[in-house]
GROMACS .gro file of C-alpha atoms in nm:
model
  227
    1UNK     CA    1 -14.127  10.726 -15.103
    2UNK     CA    2 -14.413  10.956 -15.139
    3UNK     CA    3 -14.572  10.884 -14.813
    4UNK     CA    4 -14.217  10.962 -14.650
    5UNK     CA    5 -14.189  11.305 -14.849
    6UNK     CA    6 -14.542  11.394 -14.749
    7UNK     CA    7 -14.442  11.346 -14.382
    8UNK     CA    8 -14.118  11.537 -14.396
    9UNK     CA    9 -14.307  11.818 -14.554
   10UNK     CA   10 -14.567  11.829 -14.283
   11UNK     CA   11 -14.295  11.791 -13.989
   12UNK     CA   12 -14.091  12.074 -14.128
   13UNK     CA   13 -14.449  12.301 -14.165
   14UNK     CA   14 -14.527  12.224 -13.813
   15UNK     CA   15 -14.169  12.285 -13.658
   16UNK     CA   16 -14.148  12.597 -13.887
   17UNK     CA   17 -14.494  12.750 -13.776
   18UNK     CA   18 -14.390  12.684 -13.411
   19UNK     CA   19 -14.038  12.868 -13.457
   20UNK     CA   20 -14.205  13.165 -13.634
   21UNK     CA   21 -14.470  13.192 -13.355
   22UNK     CA   22 -14.229  13.151 -13.082
   23UNK     CA   23 -13.943  13.355 -13.238
   24UNK     CA   24 -14.187  13.611 -13.431
   25UNK     CA   25 -14.029  13.933 -13.268
   26UNK     CA   26 -13.681  13.827 -13.303
   27UNK     CA   27 -13.738  13.723 -13.671
   28UNK     CA   28 -13.863  14.060 -13.730
   29UNK     CA   29 -13.570  14.243 -13.571
   30UNK     CA   30 -13.344  14.016 -13.768
   31UNK     CA   31 -13.501  14.117 -14.112
   32UNK     CA   32 -13.495  14.478 -14.014
   33UNK     CA   33 -13.151  14.441 -13.845
   34UNK     CA   34 -13.269  14.640 -13.532
   35UNK     CA   35 -13.383  14.944 -13.706
   36UNK     CA   36 -13.056  14.988 -13.913
   37UNK     CA   37 -13.094  15.002 -14.296
   38UNK     CA   38 -12.726  14.942 -14.299
   39UNK     CA   39 -12.735  14.630 -14.089
   40UNK     CA   40 -12.684  14.278 -14.228
   41UNK     CA   41 -12.774  14.321 -14.574
   42UNK     CA   42 -12.521  14.641 -14.569
   43UNK     CA   43 -12.267  14.439 -14.431
   44UNK     CA   44 -12.225  14.188 -14.715
   45UNK     CA   45 -12.220  14.240 -15.082
   46UNK     CA   46 -12.543  14.373 -15.248
   47UNK     CA   47 -12.566  14.025 -15.443
   48UNK     CA   48 -12.518  13.812 -15.161
   49UNK     CA   49 -12.757  14.003 -14.948
   50UNK     CA   50 -13.021  13.970 -15.199
   51UNK     CA   51 -12.941  13.606 -15.289
   52UNK     CA   52 -12.973  13.560 -14.890
   53UNK     CA   53 -13.299  13.711 -14.843
   54UNK     CA   54 -13.446  13.540 -15.202
   55UNK     CA   55 -13.328  13.199 -15.060
   56UNK     CA   56 -13.506  13.229 -14.713
   57UNK     CA   57 -13.801  13.395 -14.906
   58UNK     CA   58 -13.843  13.122 -15.153
   59UNK     CA   59 -13.792  12.863 -14.870
   60UNK     CA   60 -14.101  13.003 -14.647
   61UNK     CA   61 -14.310  13.025 -14.944
   62UNK     CA   62 -14.233  12.636 -15.033
   63UNK     CA   63 -14.276  12.551 -14.678
   64UNK     CA   64 -14.622  12.763 -14.621
   65UNK     CA   65 -14.465  12.933 -14.342
   66UNK     CA   66 -14.613  13.271 -14.188
   67UNK     CA   67 -14.340  13.528 -14.254
   68UNK     CA   68 -14.407  13.590 -14.599
   69UNK     CA   69 -14.521  13.967 -14.561
   70UNK     CA   70 -14.230  14.021 -14.327
   71UNK     CA   71 -14.002  13.916 -14.622
   72UNK     CA   72 -14.158  14.149 -14.883
   73UNK     CA   73 -14.126  14.438 -14.595
   74UNK     CA   74 -13.763  14.336 -14.600
   75UNK     CA   75 -13.687  14.356 -14.944
   76UNK     CA   76 -13.859  14.675 -14.980
   77UNK     CA   77 -13.678  14.803 -14.646
   78UNK     CA   78 -13.319  14.699 -14.778
   79UNK     CA   79 -13.378  14.738 -15.177
   80UNK     CA   80 -13.623  14.997 -15.238
   81UNK     CA   81 -13.968  14.974 -15.405
   82UNK     CA   82 -13.864  14.861 -15.748
   83UNK     CA   83 -13.564  14.628 -15.702
   84UNK     CA   84 -13.727  14.502 -15.398
   85UNK     CA   85 -14.045  14.424 -15.559
   86UNK     CA   86 -13.887  14.246 -15.854
   87UNK     CA   87 -13.665  14.015 -15.633
   88UNK     CA   88 -13.942  13.929 -15.392
   89UNK     CA   89 -14.180  13.841 -15.685
   90UNK     CA   90 -13.905  13.597 -15.841
   91UNK     CA   91 -13.853  13.452 -15.488
   92UNK     CA   92 -14.240  13.394 -15.448
   93UNK     CA   93 -14.245  13.249 -15.773
   94UNK     CA   94 -13.954  13.018 -15.720
   95UNK     CA   95 -14.136  12.878 -15.368
   96UNK     CA   96 -14.442  12.861 -15.525
   97UNK     CA   97 -14.320  12.657 -15.830
   98UNK     CA   98 -14.147  12.447 -15.612
   99UNK     CA   99 -14.417  12.346 -15.396
  100UNK     CA  100 -14.663  12.318 -15.664
  101UNK     CA  101 -14.419  12.036 -15.803
  102UNK     CA  102 -14.414  11.895 -15.472
  103UNK     CA  103 -14.815  11.893 -15.437
  104UNK     CA  104 -14.859  11.793 -15.783
  105UNK     CA  105 -14.634  11.464 -15.717
  106UNK     CA  106 -14.775  11.403 -15.361
  107UNK     CA  107 -15.159  11.421 -15.427
  108UNK     CA  108 -15.260  11.101 -15.515
  109UNK     CA  109 -15.383  11.110 -15.896
  110UNK     CA  110 -15.776  11.065 -15.952
  111UNK     CA  111 -15.986  10.980 -16.243
  112UNK     CA  112 -16.249  11.204 -16.130
  113UNK     CA  113 -16.047  11.510 -16.105
  114UNK     CA  114 -15.912  11.433 -16.446
  115UNK     CA  115 -16.263  11.437 -16.592
  116UNK     CA  116 -16.312  11.802 -16.454
  117UNK     CA  117 -16.205  12.057 -16.669
  118UNK     CA  118 -16.033  12.325 -16.524
  119UNK     CA  119 -16.012  12.520 -16.875
  120UNK     CA  120 -15.792  12.852 -16.874
  121UNK     CA  121 -15.725  12.975 -16.528
  122UNK     CA  122 -15.439  13.237 -16.595
  123UNK     CA  123 -15.651  13.529 -16.543
  124UNK     CA  124 -15.822  13.342 -16.228
  125UNK     CA  125 -15.462  13.303 -16.105
  126UNK     CA  126 -15.349  13.658 -16.152
  127UNK     CA  127 -15.667  13.780 -15.956
  128UNK     CA  128 -15.631  13.521 -15.653
  129UNK     CA  129 -15.241  13.588 -15.648
  130UNK     CA  130 -15.336  13.952 -15.608
  131UNK     CA  131 -15.513  13.865 -15.258
  132UNK     CA  132 -15.387  13.973 -14.961
  133UNK     CA  133 -15.595  13.725 -14.767
  134UNK     CA  134 -15.619  13.414 -15.006
  135UNK     CA  135 -15.342  13.177 -14.876
  136UNK     CA  136 -15.052  13.128 -15.106
  137UNK     CA  137 -15.061  12.707 -15.022
  138UNK     CA  138 -15.418  12.692 -15.075
  139UNK     CA  139 -15.380  12.833 -15.435
  140UNK     CA  140 -15.098  12.602 -15.509
  141UNK     CA  141 -15.252  12.296 -15.391
  142UNK     CA  142 -15.538  12.371 -15.602
  143UNK     CA  143 -15.329  12.404 -15.902
  144UNK     CA  144 -15.151  12.107 -15.809
  145UNK     CA  145 -15.435  11.918 -15.782
  146UNK     CA  146 -15.621  11.975 -16.107
  147UNK     CA  147 -15.324  11.966 -16.329
  148UNK     CA  148 -15.282  12.359 -16.391
  149UNK     CA  149 -15.011  12.375 -16.664
  150UNK     CA  150 -14.656  12.477 -16.476
  151UNK     CA  151 -14.589  12.754 -16.729
  152UNK     CA  152 -14.940  12.974 -16.681
  153UNK     CA  153 -14.918  12.891 -16.303
  154UNK     CA  154 -14.565  13.022 -16.297
  155UNK     CA  155 -14.651  13.337 -16.472
  156UNK     CA  156 -14.957  13.400 -16.330
  157UNK     CA  157 -14.768  13.383 -15.996
  158UNK     CA  158 -14.521  13.625 -16.064
  159UNK     CA  159 -14.746  13.884 -16.250
  160UNK     CA  160 -15.033  13.841 -15.998
  161UNK     CA  161 -14.814  13.888 -15.678
  162UNK     CA  162 -14.651  14.209 -15.782
  163UNK     CA  163 -14.930  14.459 -15.710
  164UNK     CA  164 -14.930  14.318 -15.357
  165UNK     CA  165 -14.579  14.289 -15.299
  166UNK     CA  166 -14.564  14.642 -15.456
  167UNK     CA  167 -14.760  14.755 -15.173
  168UNK     CA  168 -14.536  14.618 -14.907
  169UNK     CA  169 -14.213  14.714 -15.062
  170UNK     CA  170 -14.353  15.095 -15.126
  171UNK     CA  171 -14.469  15.131 -14.744
  172UNK     CA  172 -14.146  14.932 -14.623
  173UNK     CA  173 -13.928  15.192 -14.818
  174UNK     CA  174 -14.046  15.460 -14.601
  175UNK     CA  175 -13.924  15.288 -14.266
  176UNK     CA  176 -13.597  15.336 -14.331
  177UNK     CA  177 -13.405  15.418 -14.027
  178UNK     CA  178 -13.744  15.401 -13.798
  179UNK     CA  179 -13.888  15.026 -13.859
  180UNK     CA  180 -14.214  15.068 -13.680
  181UNK     CA  181 -14.454  14.848 -13.813
  182UNK     CA  182 -14.757  15.034 -13.733
  183UNK     CA  183 -14.624  15.323 -13.978
  184UNK     CA  184 -14.744  15.044 -14.271
  185UNK     CA  185 -15.115  15.071 -14.170
  186UNK     CA  186 -15.176  15.433 -14.363
  187UNK     CA  187 -15.479  15.500 -14.496
  188UNK     CA  188 -15.324  15.460 -14.855
  189UNK     CA  189 -15.198  15.123 -14.771
  190UNK     CA  190 -15.547  15.033 -14.631
  191UNK     CA  191 -15.706  15.134 -14.928
  192UNK     CA  192 -15.476  14.937 -15.167
  193UNK     CA  193 -15.535  14.645 -14.953
  194UNK     CA  194 -15.907  14.691 -14.950
  195UNK     CA  195 -15.891  14.726 -15.371
  196UNK     CA  196 -15.687  14.411 -15.398
  197UNK     CA  197 -15.900  14.230 -15.181
  198UNK     CA  198 -16.215  14.326 -15.383
  199UNK     CA  199 -16.036  14.273 -15.701
  200UNK     CA  200 -15.940  13.892 -15.583
  201UNK     CA  201 -16.263  13.817 -15.505
  202UNK     CA  202 -16.350  13.785 -15.884
  203UNK     CA  203 -16.085  13.514 -15.913
  204UNK     CA  204 -16.299  13.287 -15.643
  205UNK     CA  205 -16.583  13.224 -15.909
  206UNK     CA  206 -16.438  12.990 -16.118
  207UNK     CA  207 -16.232  12.774 -15.858
  208UNK     CA  208 -16.582  12.745 -15.681
  209UNK     CA  209 -16.718  12.651 -16.031
  210UNK     CA  210 -16.433  12.355 -16.048
  211UNK     CA  211 -16.485  12.247 -15.734
  212UNK     CA  212 -16.880  12.235 -15.747
  213UNK     CA  213 -16.810  12.039 -16.104
  214UNK     CA  214 -16.574  11.813 -15.882
  215UNK     CA  215 -16.853  11.732 -15.660
  216UNK     CA  216 -17.071  11.644 -15.901
  217UNK     CA  217 -16.815  11.402 -16.093
  218UNK     CA  218 -16.782  11.256 -15.750
  219UNK     CA  219 -17.153  11.194 -15.668
  220UNK     CA  220 -17.173  11.083 -16.026
  221UNK     CA  221 -16.900  10.816 -15.990
  222UNK     CA  222 -17.038  10.691 -15.681
  223UNK     CA  223 -17.398  10.655 -15.852
  224UNK     CA  224 -17.245  10.437 -16.122
  225UNK     CA  225 -17.095  10.209 -15.890
  226UNK     CA  226 -17.331   9.894 -15.838
  227UNK     CA  227 -17.469   9.814 -15.500
   0.00000   0.00000   0.00000
């Protein structure tokens, strides 16, 4: 059953990537409703529109699909920087927790990994989640493999992603009526991304140490096996 779940996940991931790559322009137009801030999100009740975007964003995160930043832009575009940031952060957390549970159950348990002490990684996760370039599924898979607690994982994901999401939603709120994504690359946006990237580098120190300890544990286990 675990093998079937893994294959199904990979199949959805591959299909999703192919669809996103093929229809990227159409997806962008759909999320921003062809330039009309009162488009599809304004044509349905507020709660229904927000819930629809929330669900689509959470599924995108769960299946590690690429349009994540587009969803952040859409949240800011339709719901403003404050409400958009909160909803987007909750959607990202929901999708990440679902993926975390999947990875934790799908990755084969290892006695060697159990001997590696990950310690308190809450601050580390906060730093990693603020990064605009460290892939979300890589962080989630790492946490699932090394048995990070689900509560610190969820809290760190929700709080840690907010600064990055806020940059997107603040920028997107300026696009109402003229959704030209090139306007997102203003000097202040570039500066914000640069600062978040620099801060997130500090978060890599502990995962690198954990991985090195894991490799040493593998070597020790291999050396203990009689020839």
